[in-house]
mmCIF file with all atom_site columns, C-alpha atoms in Angstrom:
data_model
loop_
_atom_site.group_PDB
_atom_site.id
_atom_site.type_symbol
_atom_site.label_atom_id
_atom_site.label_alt_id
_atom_site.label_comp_id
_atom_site.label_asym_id
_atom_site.label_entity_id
_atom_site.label_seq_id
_atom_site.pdbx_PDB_ins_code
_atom_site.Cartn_x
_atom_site.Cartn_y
_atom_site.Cartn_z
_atom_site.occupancy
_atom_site.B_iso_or_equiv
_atom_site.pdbx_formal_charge
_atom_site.auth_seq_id
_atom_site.auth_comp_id
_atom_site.auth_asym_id
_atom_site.auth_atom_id
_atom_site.pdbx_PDB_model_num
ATOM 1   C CA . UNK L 1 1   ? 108.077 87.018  75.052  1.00 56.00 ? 1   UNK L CA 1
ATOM 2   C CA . UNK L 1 2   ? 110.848 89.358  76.459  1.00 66.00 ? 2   UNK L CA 1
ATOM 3   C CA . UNK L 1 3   ? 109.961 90.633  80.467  1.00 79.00 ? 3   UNK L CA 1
ATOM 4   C CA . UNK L 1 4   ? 109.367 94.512  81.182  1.00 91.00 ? 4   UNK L CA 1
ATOM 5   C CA . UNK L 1 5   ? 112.244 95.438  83.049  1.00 97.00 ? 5   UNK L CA 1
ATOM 6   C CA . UNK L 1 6   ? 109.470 96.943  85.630  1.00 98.00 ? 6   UNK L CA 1
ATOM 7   C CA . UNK L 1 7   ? 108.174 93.630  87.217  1.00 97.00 ? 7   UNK L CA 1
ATOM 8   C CA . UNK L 1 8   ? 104.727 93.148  88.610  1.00 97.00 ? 8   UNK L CA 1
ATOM 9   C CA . UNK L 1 9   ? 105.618 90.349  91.647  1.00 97.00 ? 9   UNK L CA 1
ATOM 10  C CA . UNK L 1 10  ? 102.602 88.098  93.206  1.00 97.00 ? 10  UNK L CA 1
ATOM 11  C CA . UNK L 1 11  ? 104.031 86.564  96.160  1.00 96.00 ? 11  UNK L CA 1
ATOM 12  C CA . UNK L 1 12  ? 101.826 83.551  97.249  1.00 95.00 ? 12  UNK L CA 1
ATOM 13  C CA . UNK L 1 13  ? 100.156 83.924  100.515 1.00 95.00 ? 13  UNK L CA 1
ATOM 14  C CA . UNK L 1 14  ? 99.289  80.802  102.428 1.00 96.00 ? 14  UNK L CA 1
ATOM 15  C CA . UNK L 1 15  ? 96.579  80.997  104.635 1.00 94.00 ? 15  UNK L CA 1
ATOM 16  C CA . UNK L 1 16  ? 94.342  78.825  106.828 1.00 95.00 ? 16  UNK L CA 1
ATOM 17  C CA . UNK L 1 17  ? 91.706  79.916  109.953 1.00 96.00 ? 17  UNK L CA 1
ATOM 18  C CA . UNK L 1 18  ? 94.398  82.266  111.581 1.00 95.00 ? 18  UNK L CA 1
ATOM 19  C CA . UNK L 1 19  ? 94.872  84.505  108.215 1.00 95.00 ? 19  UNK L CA 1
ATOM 20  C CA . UNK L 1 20  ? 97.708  84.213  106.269 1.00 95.00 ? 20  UNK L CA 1
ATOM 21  C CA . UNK L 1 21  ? 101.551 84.913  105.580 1.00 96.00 ? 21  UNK L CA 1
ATOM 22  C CA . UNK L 1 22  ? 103.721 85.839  102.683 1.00 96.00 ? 22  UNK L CA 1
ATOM 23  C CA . UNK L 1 23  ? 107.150 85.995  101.936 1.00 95.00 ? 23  UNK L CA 1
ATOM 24  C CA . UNK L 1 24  ? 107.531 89.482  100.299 1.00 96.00 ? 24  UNK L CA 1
ATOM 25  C CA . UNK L 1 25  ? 110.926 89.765  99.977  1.00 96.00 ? 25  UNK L CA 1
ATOM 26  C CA . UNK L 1 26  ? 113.851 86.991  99.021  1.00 96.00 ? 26  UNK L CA 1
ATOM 27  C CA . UNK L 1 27  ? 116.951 88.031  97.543  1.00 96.00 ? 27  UNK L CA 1
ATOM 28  C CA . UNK L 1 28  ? 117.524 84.209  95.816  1.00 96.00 ? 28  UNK L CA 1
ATOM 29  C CA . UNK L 1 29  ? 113.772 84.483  94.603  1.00 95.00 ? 29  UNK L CA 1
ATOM 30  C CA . UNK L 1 30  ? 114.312 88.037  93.369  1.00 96.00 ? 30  UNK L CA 1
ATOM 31  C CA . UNK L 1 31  ? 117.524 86.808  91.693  1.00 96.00 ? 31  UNK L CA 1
ATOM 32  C CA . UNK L 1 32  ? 115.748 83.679  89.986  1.00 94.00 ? 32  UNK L CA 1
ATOM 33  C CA . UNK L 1 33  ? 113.452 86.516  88.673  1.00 93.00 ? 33  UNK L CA 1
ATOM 34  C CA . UNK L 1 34  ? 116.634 88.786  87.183  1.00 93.00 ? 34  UNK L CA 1
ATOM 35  C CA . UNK L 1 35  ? 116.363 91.294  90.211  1.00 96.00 ? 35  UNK L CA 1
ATOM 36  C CA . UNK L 1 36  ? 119.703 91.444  91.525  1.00 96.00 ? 36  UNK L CA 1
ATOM 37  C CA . UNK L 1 37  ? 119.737 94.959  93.224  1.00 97.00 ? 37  UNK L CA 1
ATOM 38  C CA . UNK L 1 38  ? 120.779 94.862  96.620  1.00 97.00 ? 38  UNK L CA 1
ATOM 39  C CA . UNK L 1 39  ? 118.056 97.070  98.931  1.00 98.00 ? 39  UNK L CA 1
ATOM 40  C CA . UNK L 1 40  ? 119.199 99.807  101.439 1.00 98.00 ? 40  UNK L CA 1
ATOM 41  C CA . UNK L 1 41  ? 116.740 101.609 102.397 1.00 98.00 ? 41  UNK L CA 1
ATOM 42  C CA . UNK L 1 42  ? 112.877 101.370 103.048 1.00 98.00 ? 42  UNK L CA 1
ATOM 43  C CA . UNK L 1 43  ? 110.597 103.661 103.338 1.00 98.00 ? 43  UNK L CA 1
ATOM 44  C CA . UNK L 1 44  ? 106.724 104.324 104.461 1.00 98.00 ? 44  UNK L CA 1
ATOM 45  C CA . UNK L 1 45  ? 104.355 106.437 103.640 1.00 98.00 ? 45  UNK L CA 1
ATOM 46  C CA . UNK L 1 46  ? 100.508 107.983 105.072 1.00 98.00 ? 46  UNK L CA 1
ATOM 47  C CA . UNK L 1 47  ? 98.704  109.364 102.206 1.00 98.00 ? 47  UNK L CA 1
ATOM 48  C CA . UNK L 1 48  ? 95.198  110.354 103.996 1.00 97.00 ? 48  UNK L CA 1
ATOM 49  C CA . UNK L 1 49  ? 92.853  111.919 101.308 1.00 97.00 ? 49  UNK L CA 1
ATOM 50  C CA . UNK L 1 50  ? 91.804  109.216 98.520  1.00 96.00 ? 50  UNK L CA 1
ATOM 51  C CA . UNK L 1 51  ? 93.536  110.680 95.110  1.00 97.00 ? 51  UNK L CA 1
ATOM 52  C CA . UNK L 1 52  ? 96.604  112.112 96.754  1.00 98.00 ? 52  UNK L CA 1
ATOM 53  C CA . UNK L 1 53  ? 99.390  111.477 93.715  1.00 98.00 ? 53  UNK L CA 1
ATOM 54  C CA . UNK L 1 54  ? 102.988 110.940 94.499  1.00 98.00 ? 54  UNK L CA 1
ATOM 55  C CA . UNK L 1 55  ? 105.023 111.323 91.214  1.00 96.00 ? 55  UNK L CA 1
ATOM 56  C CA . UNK L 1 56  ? 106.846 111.204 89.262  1.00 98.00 ? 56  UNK L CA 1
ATOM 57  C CA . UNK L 1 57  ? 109.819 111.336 91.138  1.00 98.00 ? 57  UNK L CA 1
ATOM 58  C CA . UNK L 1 58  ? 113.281 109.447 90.573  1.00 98.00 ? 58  UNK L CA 1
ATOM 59  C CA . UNK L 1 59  ? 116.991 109.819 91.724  1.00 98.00 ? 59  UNK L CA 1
ATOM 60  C CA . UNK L 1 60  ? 119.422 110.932 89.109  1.00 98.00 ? 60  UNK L CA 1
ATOM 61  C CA . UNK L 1 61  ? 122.675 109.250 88.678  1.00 97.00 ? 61  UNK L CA 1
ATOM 62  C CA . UNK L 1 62  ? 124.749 107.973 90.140  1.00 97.00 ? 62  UNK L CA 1
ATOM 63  C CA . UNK L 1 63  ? 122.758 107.962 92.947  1.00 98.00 ? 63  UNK L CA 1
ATOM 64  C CA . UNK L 1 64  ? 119.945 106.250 91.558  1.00 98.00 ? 64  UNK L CA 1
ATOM 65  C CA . UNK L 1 65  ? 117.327 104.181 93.022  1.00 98.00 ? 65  UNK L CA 1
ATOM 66  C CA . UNK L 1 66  ? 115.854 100.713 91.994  1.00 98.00 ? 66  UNK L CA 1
ATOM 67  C CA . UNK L 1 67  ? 112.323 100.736 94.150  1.00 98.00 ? 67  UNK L CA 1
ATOM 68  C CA . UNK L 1 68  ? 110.547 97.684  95.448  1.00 98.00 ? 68  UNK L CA 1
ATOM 69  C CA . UNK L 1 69  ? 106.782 99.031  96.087  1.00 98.00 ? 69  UNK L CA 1
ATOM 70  C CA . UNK L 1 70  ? 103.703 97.750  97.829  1.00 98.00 ? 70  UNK L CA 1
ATOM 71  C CA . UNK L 1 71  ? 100.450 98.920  99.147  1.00 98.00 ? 71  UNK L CA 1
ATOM 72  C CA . UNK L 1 72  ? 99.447  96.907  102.942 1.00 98.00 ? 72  UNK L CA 1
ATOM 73  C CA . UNK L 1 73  ? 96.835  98.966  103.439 1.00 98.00 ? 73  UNK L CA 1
ATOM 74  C CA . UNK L 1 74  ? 94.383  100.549 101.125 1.00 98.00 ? 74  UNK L CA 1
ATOM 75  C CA . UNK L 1 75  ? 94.411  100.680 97.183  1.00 98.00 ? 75  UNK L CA 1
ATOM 76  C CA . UNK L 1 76  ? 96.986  102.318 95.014  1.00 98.00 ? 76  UNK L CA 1
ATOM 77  C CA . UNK L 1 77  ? 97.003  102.744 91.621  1.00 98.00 ? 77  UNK L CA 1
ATOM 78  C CA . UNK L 1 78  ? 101.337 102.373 90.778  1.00 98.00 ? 78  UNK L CA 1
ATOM 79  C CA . UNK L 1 79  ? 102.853 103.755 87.481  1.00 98.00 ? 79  UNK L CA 1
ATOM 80  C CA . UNK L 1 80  ? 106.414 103.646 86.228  1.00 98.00 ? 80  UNK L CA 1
ATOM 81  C CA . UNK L 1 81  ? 107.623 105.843 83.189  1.00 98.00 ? 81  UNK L CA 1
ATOM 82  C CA . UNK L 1 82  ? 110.150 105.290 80.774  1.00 98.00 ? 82  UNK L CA 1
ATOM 83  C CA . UNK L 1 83  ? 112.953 108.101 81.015  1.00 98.00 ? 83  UNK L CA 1
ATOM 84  C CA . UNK L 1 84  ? 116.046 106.705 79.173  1.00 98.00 ? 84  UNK L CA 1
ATOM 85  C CA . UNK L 1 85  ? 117.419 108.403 76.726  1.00 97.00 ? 85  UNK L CA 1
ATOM 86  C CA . UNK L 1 86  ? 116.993 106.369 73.840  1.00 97.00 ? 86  UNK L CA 1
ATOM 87  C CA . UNK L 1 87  ? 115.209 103.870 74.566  1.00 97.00 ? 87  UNK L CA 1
ATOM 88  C CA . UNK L 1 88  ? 112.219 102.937 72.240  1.00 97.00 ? 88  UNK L CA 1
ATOM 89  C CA . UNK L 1 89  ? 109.769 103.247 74.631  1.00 97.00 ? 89  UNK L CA 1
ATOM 90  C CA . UNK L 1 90  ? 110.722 106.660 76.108  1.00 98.00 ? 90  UNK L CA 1
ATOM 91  C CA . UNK L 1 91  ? 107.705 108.115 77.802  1.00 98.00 ? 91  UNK L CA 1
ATOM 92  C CA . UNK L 1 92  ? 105.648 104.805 77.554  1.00 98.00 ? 92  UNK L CA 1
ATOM 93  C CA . UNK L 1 93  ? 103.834 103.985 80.697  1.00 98.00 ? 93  UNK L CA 1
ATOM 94  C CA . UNK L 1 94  ? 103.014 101.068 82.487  1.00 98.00 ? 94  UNK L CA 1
ATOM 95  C CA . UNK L 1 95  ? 100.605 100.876 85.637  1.00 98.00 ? 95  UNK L CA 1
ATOM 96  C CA . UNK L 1 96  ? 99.214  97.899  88.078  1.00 98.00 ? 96  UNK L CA 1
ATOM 97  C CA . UNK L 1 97  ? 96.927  97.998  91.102  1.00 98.00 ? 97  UNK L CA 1
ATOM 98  C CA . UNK L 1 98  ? 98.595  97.584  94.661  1.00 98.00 ? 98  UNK L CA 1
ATOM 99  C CA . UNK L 1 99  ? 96.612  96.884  97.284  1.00 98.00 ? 99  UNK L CA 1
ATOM 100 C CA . UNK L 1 100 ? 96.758  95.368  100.908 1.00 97.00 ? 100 UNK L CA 1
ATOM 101 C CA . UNK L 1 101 ? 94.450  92.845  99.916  1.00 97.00 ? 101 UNK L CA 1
ATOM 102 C CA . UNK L 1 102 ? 96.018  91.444  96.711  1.00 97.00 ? 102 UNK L CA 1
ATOM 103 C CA . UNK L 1 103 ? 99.691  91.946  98.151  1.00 97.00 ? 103 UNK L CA 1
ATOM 104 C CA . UNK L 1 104 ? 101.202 92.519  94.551  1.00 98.00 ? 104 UNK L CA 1
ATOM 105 C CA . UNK L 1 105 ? 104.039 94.344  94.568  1.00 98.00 ? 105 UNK L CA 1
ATOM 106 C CA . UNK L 1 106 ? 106.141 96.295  91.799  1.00 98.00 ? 106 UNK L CA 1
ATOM 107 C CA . UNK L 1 107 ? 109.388 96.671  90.573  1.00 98.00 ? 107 UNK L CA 1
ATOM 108 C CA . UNK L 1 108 ? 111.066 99.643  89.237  1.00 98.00 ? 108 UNK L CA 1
ATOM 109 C CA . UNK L 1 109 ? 114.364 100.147 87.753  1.00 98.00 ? 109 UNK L CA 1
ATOM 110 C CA . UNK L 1 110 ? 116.713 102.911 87.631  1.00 98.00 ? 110 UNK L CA 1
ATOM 111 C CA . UNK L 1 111 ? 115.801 104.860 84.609  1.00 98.00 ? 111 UNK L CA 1
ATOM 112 C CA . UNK L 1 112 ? 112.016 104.741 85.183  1.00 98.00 ? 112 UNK L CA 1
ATOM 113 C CA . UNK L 1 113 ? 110.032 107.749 86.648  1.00 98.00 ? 113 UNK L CA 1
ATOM 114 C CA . UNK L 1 114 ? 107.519 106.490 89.495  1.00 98.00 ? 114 UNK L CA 1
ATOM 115 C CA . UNK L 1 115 ? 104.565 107.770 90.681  1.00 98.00 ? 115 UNK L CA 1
ATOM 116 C CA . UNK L 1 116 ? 101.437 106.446 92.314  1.00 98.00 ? 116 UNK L CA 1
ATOM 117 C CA . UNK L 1 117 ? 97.747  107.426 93.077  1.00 98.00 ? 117 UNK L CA 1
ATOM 118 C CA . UNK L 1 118 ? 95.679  106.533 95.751  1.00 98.00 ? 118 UNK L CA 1
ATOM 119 C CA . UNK L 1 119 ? 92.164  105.050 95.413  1.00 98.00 ? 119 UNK L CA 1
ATOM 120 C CA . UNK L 1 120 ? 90.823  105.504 99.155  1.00 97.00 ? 120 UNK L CA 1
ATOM 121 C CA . UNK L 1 121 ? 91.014  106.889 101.991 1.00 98.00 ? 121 UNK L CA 1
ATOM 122 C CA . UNK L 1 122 ? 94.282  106.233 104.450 1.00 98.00 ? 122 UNK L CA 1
ATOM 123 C CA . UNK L 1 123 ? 96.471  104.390 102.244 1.00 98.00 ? 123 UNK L CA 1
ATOM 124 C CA . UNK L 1 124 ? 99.944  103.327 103.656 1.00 98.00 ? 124 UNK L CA 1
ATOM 125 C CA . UNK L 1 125 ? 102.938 102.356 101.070 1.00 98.00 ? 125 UNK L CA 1
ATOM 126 C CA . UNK L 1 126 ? 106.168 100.807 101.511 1.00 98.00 ? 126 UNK L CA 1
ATOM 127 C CA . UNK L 1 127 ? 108.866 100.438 99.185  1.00 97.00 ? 127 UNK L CA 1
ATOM 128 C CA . UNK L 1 128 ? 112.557 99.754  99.303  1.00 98.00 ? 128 UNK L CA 1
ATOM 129 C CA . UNK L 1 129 ? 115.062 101.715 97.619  1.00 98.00 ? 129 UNK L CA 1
ATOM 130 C CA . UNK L 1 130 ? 118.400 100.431 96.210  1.00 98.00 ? 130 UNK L CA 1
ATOM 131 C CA . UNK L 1 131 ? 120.228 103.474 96.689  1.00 98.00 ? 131 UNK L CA 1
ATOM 132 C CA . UNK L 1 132 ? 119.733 106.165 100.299 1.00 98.00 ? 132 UNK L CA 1
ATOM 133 C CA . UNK L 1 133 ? 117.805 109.295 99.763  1.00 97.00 ? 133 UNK L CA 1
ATOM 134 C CA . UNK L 1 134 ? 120.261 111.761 98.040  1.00 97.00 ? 134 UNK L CA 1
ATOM 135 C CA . UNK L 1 135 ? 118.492 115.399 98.011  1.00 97.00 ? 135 UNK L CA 1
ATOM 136 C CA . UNK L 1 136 ? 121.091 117.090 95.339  1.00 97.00 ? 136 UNK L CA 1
ATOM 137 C CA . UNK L 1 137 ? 119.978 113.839 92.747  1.00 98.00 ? 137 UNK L CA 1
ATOM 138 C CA . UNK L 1 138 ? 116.246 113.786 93.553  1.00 97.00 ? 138 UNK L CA 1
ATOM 139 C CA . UNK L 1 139 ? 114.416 114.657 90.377  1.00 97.00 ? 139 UNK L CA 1
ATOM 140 C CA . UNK L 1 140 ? 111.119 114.307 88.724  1.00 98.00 ? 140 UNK L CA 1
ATOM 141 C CA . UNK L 1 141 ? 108.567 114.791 85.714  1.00 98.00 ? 141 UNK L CA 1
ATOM 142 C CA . UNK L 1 142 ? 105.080 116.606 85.904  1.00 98.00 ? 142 UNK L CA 1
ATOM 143 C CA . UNK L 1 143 ? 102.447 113.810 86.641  1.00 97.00 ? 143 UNK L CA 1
ATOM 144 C CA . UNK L 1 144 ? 99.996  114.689 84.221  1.00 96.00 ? 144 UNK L CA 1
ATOM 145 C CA . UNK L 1 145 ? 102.602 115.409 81.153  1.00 97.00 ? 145 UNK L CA 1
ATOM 146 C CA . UNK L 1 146 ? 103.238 111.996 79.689  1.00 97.00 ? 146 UNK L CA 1
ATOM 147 C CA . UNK L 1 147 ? 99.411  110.640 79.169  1.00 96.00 ? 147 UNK L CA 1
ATOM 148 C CA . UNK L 1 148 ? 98.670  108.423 81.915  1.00 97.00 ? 148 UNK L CA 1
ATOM 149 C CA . UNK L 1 149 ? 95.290  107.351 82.388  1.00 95.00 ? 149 UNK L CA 1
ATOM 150 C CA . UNK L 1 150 ? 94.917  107.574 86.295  1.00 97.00 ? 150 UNK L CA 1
ATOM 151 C CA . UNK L 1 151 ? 92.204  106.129 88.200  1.00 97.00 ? 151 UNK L CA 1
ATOM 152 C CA . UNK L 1 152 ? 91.360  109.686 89.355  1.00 95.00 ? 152 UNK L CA 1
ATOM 153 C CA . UNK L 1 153 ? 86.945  110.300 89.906  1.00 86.00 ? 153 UNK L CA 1
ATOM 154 C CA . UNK L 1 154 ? 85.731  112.602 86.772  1.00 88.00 ? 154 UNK L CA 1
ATOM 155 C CA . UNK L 1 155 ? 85.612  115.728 89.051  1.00 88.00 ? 155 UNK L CA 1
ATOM 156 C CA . UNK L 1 156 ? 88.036  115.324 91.498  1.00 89.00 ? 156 UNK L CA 1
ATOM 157 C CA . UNK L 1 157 ? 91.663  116.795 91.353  1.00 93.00 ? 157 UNK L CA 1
ATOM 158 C CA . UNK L 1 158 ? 94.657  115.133 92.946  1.00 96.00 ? 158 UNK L CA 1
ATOM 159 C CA . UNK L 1 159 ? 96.036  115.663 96.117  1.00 96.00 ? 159 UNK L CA 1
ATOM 160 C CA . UNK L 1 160 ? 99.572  117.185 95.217  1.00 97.00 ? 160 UNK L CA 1
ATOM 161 C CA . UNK L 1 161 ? 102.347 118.149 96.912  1.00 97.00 ? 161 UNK L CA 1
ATOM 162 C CA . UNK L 1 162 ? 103.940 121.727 96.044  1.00 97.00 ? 162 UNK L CA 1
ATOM 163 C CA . UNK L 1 163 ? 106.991 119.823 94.706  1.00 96.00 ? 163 UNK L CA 1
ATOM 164 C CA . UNK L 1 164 ? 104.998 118.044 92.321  1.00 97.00 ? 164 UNK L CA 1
ATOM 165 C CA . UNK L 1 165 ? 103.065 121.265 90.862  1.00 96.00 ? 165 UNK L CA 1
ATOM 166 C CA . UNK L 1 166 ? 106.032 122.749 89.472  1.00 96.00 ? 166 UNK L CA 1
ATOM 167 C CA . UNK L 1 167 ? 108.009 119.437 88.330  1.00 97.00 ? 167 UNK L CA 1
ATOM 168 C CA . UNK L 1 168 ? 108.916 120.348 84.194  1.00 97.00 ? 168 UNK L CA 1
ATOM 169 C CA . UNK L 1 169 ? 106.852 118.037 81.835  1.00 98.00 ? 169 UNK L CA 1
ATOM 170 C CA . UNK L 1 170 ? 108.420 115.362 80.143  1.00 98.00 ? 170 UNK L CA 1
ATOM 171 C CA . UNK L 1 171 ? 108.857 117.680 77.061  1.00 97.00 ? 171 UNK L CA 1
ATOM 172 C CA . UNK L 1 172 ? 111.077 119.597 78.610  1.00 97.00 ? 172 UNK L CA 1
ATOM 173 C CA . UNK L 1 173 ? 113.293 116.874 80.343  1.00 96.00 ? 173 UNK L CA 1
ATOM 174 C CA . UNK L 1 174 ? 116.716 116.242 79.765  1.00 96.00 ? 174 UNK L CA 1
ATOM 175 C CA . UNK L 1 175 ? 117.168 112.621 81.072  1.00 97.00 ? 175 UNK L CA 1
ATOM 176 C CA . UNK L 1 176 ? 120.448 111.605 82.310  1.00 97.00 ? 176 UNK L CA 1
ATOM 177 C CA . UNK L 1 177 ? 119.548 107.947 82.389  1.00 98.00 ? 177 UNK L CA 1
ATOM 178 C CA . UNK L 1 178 ? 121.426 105.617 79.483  1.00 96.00 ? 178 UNK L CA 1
ATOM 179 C CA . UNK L 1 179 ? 119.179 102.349 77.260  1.00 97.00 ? 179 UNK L CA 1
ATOM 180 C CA . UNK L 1 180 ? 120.235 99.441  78.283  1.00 94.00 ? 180 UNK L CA 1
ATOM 181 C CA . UNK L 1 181 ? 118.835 97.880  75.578  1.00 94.00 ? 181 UNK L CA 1
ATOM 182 C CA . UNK L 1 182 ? 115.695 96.321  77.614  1.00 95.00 ? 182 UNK L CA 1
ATOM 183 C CA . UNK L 1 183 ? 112.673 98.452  76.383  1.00 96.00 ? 183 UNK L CA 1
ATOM 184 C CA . UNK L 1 184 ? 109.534 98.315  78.499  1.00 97.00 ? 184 UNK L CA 1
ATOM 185 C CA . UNK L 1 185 ? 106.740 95.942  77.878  1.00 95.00 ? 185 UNK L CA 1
ATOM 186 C CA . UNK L 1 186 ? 103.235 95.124  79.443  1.00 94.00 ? 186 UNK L CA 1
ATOM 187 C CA . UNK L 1 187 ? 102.988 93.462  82.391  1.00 94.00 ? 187 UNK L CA 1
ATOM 188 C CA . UNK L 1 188 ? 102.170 90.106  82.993  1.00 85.00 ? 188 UNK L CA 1
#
């Protein structure tokens, strides 16, 4: 079976009466896993209403951003979209649960939209980026435009930023990201 190039990682936590620790980031254990990016920048984020949505956002070349993301504290629901031009997945979706208490984190490529929602109150993310914030490159995709089923309540809207109301639907985008010839697949 070939790997998604968006990764869901476990790291192993080993506990005992005190709690526990984790190793959450290892650039020889990333590398043994085909992650090879080198990370520059990391980055935290308060999202205090439950169902406040972050996406789809991504960094156009060449300033593009490989993203590292985790969830320690709350619940998350994390999605990364397909935007290479053609690729045989373009616009395919795939979608795990962060949370502080299962410490799963996930990996997303350049060439992926990301995007995540969140599924309580007071949830803090963290993610490193493989590339610096770059305003003239920043970019993104409307978050309800390429059929994701998010974890949202029947009833309640998202939390959205004004940013994210008026990104264009996926329709309408012209990606500037190339196939490299590693289409997305479930996660495992």
């Amino acid at each position: 079976m070939r790997l998604s190039p968006v990764r869901l990682i476990r790291p192993k936590r080993f506990g005992d009466a005190r709690g526990w620790f984790t190793e959450v980031y290892s650039e020889p254990a990333f590398a043994a896993l085909g992650i090879t990016c080198q990370f520059v920048q990391d980055n935290h984020s308060l999202s205090a209403p439950a169902f406040t949505l972050r996406g789809l956002h991504f960094q156009t070349p060449p300033r593009g951003q490989d993203k590292l993301v985790r969830c320690i504290r709350g619940r998350i629901y994390d999605v990364a979209v397909d935007v290479r031009r053609g690729s045989p997945t373009y616009g395919q979706w795939v979608g795990a649960e962060l949370s502080a208490e299962n410490g799963h984190q996930l990996f997303i490529p350049i060439g992926f939209a990301h995007g995540f929602v969140t599924l309580e109150p007071d949830c803090e993310v963290t993610y490193k980026c493989s590339n610096t914030y770059a305003p003239d490159h920043d970019g993104g995709i409307r978050w309800d435009s390429v059929g994701i089923d998010w974890p949202i309540s029947a009833g309640a809207a998202p939390e959205l930023s004004e940013k994210d109301k008026v990104q264009p639907p996926l329709a309408a985008f012209d990606s500037p990201f190339d196939y490299d010839g590693n289409p997305l697949a479930p996660l495992v």
